[in-house]
Coordinates of C-alpha atoms and ligand atoms in Angstrom, one line a residue:
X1 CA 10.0 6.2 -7.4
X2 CA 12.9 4.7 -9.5
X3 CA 11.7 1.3 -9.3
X4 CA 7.9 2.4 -10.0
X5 CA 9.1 4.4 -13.3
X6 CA 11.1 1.0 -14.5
X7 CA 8.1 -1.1 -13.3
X8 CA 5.7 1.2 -15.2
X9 CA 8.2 1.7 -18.3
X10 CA 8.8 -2.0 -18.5
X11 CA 5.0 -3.1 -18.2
X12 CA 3.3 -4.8 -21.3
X13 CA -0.1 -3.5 -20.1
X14 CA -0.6 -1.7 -17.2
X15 CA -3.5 -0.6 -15.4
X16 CA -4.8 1.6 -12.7
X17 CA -7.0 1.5 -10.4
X18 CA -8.2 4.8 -7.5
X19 CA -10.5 5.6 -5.1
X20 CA -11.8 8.6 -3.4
X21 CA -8.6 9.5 -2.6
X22 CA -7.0 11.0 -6.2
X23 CA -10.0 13.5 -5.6
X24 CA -9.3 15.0 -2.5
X25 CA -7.1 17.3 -4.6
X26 CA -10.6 18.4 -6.6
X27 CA -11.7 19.4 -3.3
X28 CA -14.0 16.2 -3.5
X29 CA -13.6 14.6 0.2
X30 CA -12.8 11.2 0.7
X31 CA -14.5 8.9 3.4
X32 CA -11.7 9.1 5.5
X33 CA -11.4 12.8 6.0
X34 CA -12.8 14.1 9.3
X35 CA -15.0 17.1 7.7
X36 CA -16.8 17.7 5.0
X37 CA -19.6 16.5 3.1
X38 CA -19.7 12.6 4.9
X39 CA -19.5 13.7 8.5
X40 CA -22.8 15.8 7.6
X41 CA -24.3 12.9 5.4
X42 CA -22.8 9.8 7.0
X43 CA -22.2 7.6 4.2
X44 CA -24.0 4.2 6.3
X45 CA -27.1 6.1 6.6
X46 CA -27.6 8.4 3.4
X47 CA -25.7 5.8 0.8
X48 CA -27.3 2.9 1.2
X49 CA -30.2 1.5 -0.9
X50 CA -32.1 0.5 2.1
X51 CA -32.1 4.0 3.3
X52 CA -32.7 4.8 -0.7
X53 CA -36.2 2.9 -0.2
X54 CA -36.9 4.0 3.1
X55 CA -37.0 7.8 2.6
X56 CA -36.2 8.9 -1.2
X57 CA -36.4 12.7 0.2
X58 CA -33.9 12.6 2.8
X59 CA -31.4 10.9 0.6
X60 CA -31.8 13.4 -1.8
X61 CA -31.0 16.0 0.2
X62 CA -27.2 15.0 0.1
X63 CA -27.3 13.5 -4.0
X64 CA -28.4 17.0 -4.8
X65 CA -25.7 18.2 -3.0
X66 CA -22.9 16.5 -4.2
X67 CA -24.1 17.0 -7.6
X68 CA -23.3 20.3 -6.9
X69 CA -20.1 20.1 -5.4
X70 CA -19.3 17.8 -8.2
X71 CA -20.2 20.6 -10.9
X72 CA -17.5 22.8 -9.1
X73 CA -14.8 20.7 -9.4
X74 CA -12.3 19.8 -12.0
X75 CA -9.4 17.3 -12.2
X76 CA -6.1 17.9 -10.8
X77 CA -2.6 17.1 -12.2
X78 CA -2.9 13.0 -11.0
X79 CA -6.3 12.6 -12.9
X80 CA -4.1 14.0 -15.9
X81 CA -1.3 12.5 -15.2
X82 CA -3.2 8.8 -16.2
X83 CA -5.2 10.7 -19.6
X84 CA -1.2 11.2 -20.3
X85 CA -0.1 7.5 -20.1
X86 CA -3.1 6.2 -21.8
X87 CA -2.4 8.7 -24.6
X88 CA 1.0 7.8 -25.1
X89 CA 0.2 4.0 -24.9
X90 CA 1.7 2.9 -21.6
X91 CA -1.6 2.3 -19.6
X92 CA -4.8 0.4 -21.0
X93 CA -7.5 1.8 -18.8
X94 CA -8.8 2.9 -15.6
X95 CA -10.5 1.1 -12.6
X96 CA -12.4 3.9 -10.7
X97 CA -14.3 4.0 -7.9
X98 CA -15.0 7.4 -8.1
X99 CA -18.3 8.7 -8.7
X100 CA -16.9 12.3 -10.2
X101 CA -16.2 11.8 -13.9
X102 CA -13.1 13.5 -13.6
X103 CA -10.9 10.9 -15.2
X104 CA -13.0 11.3 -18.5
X105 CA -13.4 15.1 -17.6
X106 CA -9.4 14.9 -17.3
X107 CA -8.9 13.2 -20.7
X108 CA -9.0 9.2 -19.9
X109 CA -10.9 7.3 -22.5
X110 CA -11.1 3.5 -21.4
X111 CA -12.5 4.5 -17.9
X112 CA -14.8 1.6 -16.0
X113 CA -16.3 3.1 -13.8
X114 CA -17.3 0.4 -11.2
X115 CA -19.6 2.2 -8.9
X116 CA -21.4 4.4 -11.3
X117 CA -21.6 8.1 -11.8
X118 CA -23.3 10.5 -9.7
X119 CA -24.8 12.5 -12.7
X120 CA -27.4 10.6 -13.7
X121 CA -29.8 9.2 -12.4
X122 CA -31.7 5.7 -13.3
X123 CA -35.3 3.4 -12.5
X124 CA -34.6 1.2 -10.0
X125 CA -38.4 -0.3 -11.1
X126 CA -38.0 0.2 -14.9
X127 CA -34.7 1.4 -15.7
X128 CA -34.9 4.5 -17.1
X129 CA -31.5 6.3 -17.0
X130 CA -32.0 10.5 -17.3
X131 CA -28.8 13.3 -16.6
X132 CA -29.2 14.4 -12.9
X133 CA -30.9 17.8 -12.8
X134 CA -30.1 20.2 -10.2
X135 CA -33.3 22.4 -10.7
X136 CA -35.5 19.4 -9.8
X137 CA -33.9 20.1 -6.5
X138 CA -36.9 21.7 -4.5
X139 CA -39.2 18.4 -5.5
X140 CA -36.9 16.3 -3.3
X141 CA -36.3 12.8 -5.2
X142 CA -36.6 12.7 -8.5
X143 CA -39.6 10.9 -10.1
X144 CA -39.6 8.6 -13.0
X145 CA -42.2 8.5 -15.7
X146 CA -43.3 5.1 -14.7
X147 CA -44.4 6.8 -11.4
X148 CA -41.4 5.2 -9.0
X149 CA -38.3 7.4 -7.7
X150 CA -35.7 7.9 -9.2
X151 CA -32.2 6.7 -7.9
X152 CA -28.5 8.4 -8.2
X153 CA -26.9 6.1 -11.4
X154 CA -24.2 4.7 -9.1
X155 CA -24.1 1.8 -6.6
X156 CA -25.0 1.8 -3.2
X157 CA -23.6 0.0 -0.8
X158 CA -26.1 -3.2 -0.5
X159 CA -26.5 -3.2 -4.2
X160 CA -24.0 -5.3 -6.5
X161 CA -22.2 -4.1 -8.8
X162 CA -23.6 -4.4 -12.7
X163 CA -21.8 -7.4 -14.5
X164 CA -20.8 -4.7 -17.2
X165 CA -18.6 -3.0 -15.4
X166 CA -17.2 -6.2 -12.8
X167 CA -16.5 -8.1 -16.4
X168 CA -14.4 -5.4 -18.0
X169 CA -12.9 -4.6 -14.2
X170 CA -12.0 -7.8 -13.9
X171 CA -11.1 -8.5 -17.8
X172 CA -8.4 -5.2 -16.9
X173 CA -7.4 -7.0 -13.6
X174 CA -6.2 -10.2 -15.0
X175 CA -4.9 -8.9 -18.4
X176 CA -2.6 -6.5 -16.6
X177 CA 1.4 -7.1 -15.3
X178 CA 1.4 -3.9 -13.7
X179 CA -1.3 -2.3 -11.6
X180 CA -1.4 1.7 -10.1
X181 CA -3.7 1.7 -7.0
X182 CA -4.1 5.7 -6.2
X183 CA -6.2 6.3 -2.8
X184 CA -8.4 4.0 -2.0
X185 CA -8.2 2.5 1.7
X186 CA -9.1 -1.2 0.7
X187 CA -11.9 -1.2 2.5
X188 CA -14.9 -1.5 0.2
X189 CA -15.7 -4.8 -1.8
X190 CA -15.6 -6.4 -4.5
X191 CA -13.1 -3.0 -5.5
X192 CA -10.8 -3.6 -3.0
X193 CA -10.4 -7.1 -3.9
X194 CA -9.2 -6.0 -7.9
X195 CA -5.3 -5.7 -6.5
X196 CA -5.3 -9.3 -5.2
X197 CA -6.9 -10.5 -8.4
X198 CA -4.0 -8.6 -10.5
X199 CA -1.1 -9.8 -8.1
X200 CA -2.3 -13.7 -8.7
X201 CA -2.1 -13.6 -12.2
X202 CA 1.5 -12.6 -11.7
X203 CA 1.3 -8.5 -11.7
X204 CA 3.5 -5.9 -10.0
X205 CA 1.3 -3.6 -7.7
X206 CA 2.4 0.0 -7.3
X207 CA 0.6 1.5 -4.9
X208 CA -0.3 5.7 -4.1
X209 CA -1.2 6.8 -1.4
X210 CA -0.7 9.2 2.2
X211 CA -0.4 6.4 4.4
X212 CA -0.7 3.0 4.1
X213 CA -3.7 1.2 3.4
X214 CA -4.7 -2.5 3.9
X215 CA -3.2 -3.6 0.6
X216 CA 0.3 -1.8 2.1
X217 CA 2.7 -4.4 3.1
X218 CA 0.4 -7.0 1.9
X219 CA -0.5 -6.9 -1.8
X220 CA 1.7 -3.7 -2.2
X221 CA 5.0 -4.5 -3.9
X222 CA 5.8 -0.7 -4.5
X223 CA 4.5 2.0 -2.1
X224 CA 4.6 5.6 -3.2
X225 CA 3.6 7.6 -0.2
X226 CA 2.6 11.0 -0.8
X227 CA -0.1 13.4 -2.5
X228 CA -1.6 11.6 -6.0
X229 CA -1.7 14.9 -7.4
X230 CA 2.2 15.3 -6.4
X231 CA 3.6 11.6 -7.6
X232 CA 1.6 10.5 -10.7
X233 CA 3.1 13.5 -12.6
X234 CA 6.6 13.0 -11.5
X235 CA 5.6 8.9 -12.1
X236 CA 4.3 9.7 -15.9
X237 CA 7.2 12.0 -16.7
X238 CA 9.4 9.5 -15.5
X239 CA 8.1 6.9 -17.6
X240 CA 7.5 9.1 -20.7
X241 CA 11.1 10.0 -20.7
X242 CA 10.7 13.9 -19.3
X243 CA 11.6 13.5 -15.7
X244 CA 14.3 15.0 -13.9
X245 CA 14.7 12.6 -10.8
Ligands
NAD1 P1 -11.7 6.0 1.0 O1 -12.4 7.2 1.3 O2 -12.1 4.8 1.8 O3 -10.2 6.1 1.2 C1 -9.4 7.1 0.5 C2 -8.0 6.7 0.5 O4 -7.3 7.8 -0.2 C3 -7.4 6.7 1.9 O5 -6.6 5.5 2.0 C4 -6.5 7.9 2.0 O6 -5.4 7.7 2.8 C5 -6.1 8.2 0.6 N1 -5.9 9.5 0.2 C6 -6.4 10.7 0.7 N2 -6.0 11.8 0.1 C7 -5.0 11.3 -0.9 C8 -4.2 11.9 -1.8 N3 -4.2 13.3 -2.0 N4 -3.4 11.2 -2.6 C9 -3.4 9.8 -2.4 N5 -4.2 9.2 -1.5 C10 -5.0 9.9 -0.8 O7 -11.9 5.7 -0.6 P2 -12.2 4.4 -1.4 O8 -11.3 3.3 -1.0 O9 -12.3 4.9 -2.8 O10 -13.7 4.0 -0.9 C11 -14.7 4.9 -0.8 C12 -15.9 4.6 -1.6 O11 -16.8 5.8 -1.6 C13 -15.6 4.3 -3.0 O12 -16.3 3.1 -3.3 C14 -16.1 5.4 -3.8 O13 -17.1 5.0 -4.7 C15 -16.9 6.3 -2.9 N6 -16.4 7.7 -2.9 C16 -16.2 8.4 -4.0 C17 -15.8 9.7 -4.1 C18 -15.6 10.3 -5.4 O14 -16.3 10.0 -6.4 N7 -14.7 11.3 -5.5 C19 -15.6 10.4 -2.9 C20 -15.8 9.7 -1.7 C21 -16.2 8.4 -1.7

């Protein structure tokens, strides 16, 4: 933890980037966990866009669901933890993979949010982009006024990601000489392959999570191990002068 706090305290522009994992404290689960939302809805069969096209309703059944879990959660103290360190200057933007919101809910303000945002929804045929309405729920998918369905505004996994968000991703990832990686398991690209892209350019990687991951040992030149929701406040404290290690 010392060395991260230096690391972080030392950095001319740091940058974070999470995954599914800074949620679990929201109560949102990540892929990994063994109940929950995914082992109903396994992601390879209800978050893909070929099972998108092949039966809009039966996707929908777990979008609208979500949606709703994600309207009962809020951000816990390692969403605020980043809002803090951007606020005071010491981090220049989040990387998320999260589809939750909760980093801007939680305060962040330069937030790329690489795989969309599971509250609206958008045209795959003419891209129309409307707020996700949980009363539409008994029509099954959502229709667009151009007559096609509607789609969850965030990317499946056989769809790329939009250059919008992989140019300012990657603009963070090379700019930066010190990157936070909070709970993601490395395992989906091109996200997972933002850390690599940091460390060439000559960056320090410190990474958070409850056991290691793929970039642990590899990419990883710190690694915090332990609850996000428990180390990034001790981590900003540290570096904003308050902590008592
Ligand atoms: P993942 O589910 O593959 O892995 C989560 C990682 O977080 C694991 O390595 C796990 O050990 C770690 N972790 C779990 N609890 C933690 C905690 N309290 N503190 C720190 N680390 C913790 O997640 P991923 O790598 O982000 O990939 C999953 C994909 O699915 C992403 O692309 C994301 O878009 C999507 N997803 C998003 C959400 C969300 O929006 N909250 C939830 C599930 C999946």
């Amino acid at each position: 933890m010392e060395r991260a706090i230096r690391a972080l305290a030392e950095a001319r522009r740091a940058v974070a980037v999470t995954g599914a994992g800074i949620s679990v404290e929201s109560g949102i689960p990540d892929f990994r966990s063994a109940d929950g939302l995914w082992s109903r809805y396994p992601p390879d069969q209800f978050a893909t866009i070929d099972a998108f096209y092949d039966d809009p309703d039966r996707v929908w059944v777990m979008w609208y669901e979500l949606a709703e879990t994600l309207g009962s959660v809020q951000p816990n103290p390692a969403h605020y933890a980043l809002a803090r360190l951007e606020k005071a200057g010491r981090l220049a933007g989040v990387i998320t993979q999260n589809i939750d919101a909760l980093h801007h809910r939680a305060g962040s303000v330069n937030v790329v949010e690489f795989h969309g945002r599971a509250d609206a929804i958008v045209c795959p045929a003419c891209g129309r982009r409307r707020a996700m309405e949980l009363s539409h729920r008994a029509h099954g998918a959502p229709r667009c006024e151009c007559g096609g369905y509607m789609k969850p505004d965030v990317v499946l996994f056989g769809e790329i990601i939009p250059p919008g968000p992989l140019a300012a991703a990657h603009a963070l990832a090379t700019s930066c000489d010190v990157m936070l990686v909070i709970g993601t398991s490395a395992q989906v690209y091109p996200a997972a392959s933002l850390p690599w892209m940091a460390r060439e350019n000559g960056a320090t990687i410190i990474e958070c999570n409850t056991q290691p991951s793929a970039f642990t040992g590899n990419v990883t030149d710190i690694f915090l191990r332990g609850k996000a929701g428990e180390i990034l406040p001790v981590l900003a404290d540290g570096v904003l002068g308050r902590a008592e290690i």
